[in-house]
Coordinates of C-alpha atoms in Angstrom, one line a residue:
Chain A
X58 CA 99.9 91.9 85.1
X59 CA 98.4 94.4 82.9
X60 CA 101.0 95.4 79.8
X61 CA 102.1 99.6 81.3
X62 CA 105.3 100.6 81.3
X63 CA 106.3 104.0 82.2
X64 CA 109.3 106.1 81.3
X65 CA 112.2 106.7 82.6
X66 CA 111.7 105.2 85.8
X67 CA 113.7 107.6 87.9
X68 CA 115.0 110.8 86.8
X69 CA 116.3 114.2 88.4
X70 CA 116.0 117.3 86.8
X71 CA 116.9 121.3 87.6
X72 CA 113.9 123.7 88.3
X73 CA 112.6 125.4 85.7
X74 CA 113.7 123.0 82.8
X75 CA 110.6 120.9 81.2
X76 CA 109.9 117.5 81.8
X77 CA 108.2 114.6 79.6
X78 CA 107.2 111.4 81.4
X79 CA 105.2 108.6 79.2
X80 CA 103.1 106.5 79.8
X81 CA 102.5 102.7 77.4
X82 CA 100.0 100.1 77.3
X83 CA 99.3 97.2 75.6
X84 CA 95.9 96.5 76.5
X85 CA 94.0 99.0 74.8
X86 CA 92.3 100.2 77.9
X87 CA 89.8 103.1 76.8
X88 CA 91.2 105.4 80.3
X89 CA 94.4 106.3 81.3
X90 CA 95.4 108.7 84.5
X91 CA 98.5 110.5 86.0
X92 CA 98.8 110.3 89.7
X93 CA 101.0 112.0 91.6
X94 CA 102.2 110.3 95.5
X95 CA 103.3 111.9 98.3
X96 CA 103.5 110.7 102.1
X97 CA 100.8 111.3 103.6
X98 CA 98.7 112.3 100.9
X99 CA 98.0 109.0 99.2
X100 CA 97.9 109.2 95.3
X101 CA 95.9 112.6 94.1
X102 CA 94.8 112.5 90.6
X103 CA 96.3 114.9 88.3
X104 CA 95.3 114.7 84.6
X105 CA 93.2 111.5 82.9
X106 CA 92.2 110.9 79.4
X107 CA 89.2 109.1 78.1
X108 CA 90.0 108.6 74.8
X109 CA 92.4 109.9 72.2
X110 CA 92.7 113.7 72.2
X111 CA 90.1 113.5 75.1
X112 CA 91.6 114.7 78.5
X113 CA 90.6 116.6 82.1
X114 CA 91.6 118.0 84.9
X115 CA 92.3 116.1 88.0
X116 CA 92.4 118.0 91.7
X117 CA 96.5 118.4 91.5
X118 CA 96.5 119.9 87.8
X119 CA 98.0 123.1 88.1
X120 CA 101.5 122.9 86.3
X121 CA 100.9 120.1 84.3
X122 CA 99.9 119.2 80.9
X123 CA 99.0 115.9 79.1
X124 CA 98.6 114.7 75.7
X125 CA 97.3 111.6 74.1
X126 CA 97.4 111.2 70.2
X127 CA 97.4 107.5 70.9
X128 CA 95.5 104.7 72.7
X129 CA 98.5 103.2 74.0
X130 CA 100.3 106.7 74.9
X131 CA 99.5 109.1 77.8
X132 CA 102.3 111.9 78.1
X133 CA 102.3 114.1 81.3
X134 CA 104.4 117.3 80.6
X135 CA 105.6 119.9 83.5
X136 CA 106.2 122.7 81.5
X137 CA 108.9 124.5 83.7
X138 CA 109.5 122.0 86.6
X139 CA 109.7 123.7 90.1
X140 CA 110.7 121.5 93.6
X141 CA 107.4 120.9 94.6
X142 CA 106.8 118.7 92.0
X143 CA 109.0 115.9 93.2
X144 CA 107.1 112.8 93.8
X145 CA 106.3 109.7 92.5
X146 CA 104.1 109.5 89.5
X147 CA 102.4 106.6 88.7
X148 CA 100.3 105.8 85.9
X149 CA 96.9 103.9 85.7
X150 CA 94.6 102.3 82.4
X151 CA 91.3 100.8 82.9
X152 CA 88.5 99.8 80.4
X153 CA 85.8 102.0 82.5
X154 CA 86.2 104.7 84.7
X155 CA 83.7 102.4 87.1
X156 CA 86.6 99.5 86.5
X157 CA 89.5 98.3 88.6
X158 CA 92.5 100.6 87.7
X159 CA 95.8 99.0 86.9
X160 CA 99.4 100.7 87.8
X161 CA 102.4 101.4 86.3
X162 CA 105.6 100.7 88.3
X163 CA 105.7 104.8 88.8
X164 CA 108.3 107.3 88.1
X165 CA 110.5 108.9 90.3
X166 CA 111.3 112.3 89.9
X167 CA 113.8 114.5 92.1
X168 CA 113.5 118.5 91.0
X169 CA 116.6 120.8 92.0
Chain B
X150 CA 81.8 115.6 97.5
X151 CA 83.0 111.9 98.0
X152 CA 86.0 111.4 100.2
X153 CA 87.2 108.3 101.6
X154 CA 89.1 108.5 105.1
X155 CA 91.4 105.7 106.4
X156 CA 91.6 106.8 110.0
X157 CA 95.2 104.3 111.0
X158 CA 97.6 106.2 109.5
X159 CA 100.4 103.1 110.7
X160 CA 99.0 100.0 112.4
X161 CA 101.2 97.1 113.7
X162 CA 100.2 93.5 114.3
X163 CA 102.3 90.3 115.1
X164 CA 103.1 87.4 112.4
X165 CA 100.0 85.2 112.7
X166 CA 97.1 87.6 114.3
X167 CA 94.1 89.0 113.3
X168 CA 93.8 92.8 110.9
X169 CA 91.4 94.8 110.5
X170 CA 92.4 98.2 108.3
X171 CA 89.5 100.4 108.3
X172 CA 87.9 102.9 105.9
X173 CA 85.1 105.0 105.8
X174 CA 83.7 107.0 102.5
X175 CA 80.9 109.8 102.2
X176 CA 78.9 109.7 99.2
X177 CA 75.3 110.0 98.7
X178 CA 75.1 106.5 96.4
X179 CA 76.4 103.2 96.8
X180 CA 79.8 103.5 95.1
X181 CA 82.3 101.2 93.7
X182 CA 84.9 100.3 96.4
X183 CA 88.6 99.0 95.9
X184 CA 91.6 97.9 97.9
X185 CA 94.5 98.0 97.0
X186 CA 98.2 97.2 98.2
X187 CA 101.8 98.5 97.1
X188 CA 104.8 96.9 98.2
X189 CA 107.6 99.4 99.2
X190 CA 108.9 100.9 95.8
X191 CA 106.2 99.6 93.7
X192 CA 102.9 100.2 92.1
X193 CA 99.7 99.8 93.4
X194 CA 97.9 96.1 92.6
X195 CA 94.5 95.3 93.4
X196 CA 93.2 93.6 96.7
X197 CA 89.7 93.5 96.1
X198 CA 86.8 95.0 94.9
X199 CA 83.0 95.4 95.4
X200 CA 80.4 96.8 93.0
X201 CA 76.9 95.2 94.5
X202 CA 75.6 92.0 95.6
X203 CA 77.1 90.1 98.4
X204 CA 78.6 92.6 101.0
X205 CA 81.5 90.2 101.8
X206 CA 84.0 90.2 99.0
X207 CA 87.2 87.9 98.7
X208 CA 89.9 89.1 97.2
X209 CA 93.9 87.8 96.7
X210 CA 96.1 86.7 99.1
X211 CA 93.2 85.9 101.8
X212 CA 92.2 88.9 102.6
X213 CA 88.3 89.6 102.8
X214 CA 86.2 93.0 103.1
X215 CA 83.0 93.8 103.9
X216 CA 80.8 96.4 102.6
X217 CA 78.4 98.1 105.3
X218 CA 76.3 100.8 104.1
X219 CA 75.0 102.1 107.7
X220 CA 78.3 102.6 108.6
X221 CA 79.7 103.8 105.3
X222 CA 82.3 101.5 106.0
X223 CA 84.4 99.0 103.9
X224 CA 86.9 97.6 106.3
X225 CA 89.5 95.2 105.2
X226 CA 90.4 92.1 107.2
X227 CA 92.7 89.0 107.4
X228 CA 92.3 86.1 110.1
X229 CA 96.6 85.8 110.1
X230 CA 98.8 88.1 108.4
X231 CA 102.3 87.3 107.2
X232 CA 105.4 88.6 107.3
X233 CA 105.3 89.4 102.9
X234 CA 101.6 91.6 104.0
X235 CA 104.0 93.8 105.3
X236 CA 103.0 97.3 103.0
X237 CA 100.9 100.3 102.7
X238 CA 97.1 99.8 102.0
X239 CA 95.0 101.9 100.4
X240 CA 91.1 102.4 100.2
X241 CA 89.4 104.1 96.8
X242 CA 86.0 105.0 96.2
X243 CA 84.0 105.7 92.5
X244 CA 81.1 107.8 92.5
X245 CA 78.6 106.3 90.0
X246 CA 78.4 109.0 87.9
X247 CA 79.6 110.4 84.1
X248 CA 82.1 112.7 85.9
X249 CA 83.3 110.9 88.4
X250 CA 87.4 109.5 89.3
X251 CA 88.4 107.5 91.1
X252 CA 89.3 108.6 94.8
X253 CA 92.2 107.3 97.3
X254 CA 92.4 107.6 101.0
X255 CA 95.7 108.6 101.9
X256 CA 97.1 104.7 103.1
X257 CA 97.3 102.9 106.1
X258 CA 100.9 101.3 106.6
X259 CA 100.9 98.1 108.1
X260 CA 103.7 96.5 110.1
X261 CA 104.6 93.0 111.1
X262 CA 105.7 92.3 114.5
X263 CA 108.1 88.8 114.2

């Protein structure tokens, strides 16, 4: 299996407090992603980075920021976490953005 | 814009018969295609995979797809499933382009009948 990790693997947080959920690999992969999962929605892209300080918009970005200062970190931030942002977030790395991706174990988070 | 569009939202089969999970994608190109599985409360690992060349692909734990371009299809198939193939599948599609990401169908859950 690919070397990601993702922390913490579950959490639960109040509304309106911030949130920090990282994302670690040991592969030195060039791409990284945050995906969010929902039933019946599949996995939706939300942020993904192509390099160090390089980063853009997926189609579920609004409320989210990420930051990447090193290859092996991705960091997806909700700045003032609100209910509809629970879900399970999973992160992906891959050498390409043409290449097979490779997941994290995900993250859950429950928002009050 | 690319989508990709698994039509069986939840499909059940006996231990030991056929599957077919289908999936269909609009895109102008021929794109890369993926399948993937995830195991309830895990992530997502690779099935299989096509890029070009042969239009049947193998991938892990004997499941095939095949890649048909006049039906913008990529339909994933297994001669006997098993009890363990019990999870949700899902079909992705990349557009062959500088801006492109990867896209998912929203799943097809697959259960096994004893």
């Amino acid at each position: 299996d690919a070397g990601i990790t993702q922390s913490p693997r579950h959490k639960v947080t109040e509304t309106g407090t911030p949130v920090t959920l990282r994302c670690h690999q040991t592969e030195n992969h060039r791409y990284m992603y945050w995906y969010r999962q929902d039933p019946g929605h599949g996995l939706r892209l939300i942020h993904y980075s192509y390099g160090v300080k390089d980063t853009d918009k997926g189609e579920v970005s609004d409320g989210y920021s990420v930051s990447r200062s090193k290859t092996e970190d991705f960091l997806l931030t909700l700045e003032s976490a609100t209910s509809s942002q629970t879900s399970v977030y999973f992160c992906a790395i891959s050498p390409d953005q043409q290449e097979t991706q490779y997941f994290g174990p995900g993250t859950r988070l429950l928002v009050l | 814009a690319q989508s990709v569009t698994q039509p069986d939202i939840h499909i059940t089969v006996s231990e030991g018969a056929s599957l077919e999970l289908r999936c269909n994608y609009s895109y102008g190109a021929t794109p890369y295609l993926f399948w993937y599985v995830q195991s309830p409360g895990q992530g997502l690992q690779l099935l299989l995979k096509y890029f070009s060349g042969d239009t049947l692909v193998q991938g892990i734990k004997g499941f095939e797809a095949e890649f048909k371009r006049s039906q913008s299809s990529f339909n994933l198939r297994k001669p006997s499933v098993h009890w363990s193939d019990a999870a949700e599948y899902f079909c992705a599609v990349v557009a062959y382009s500088s801006a492109s990401k990867i896209i998912f169908g929203s799943g097809t859950r697959l259960s096994i009948r004893p």
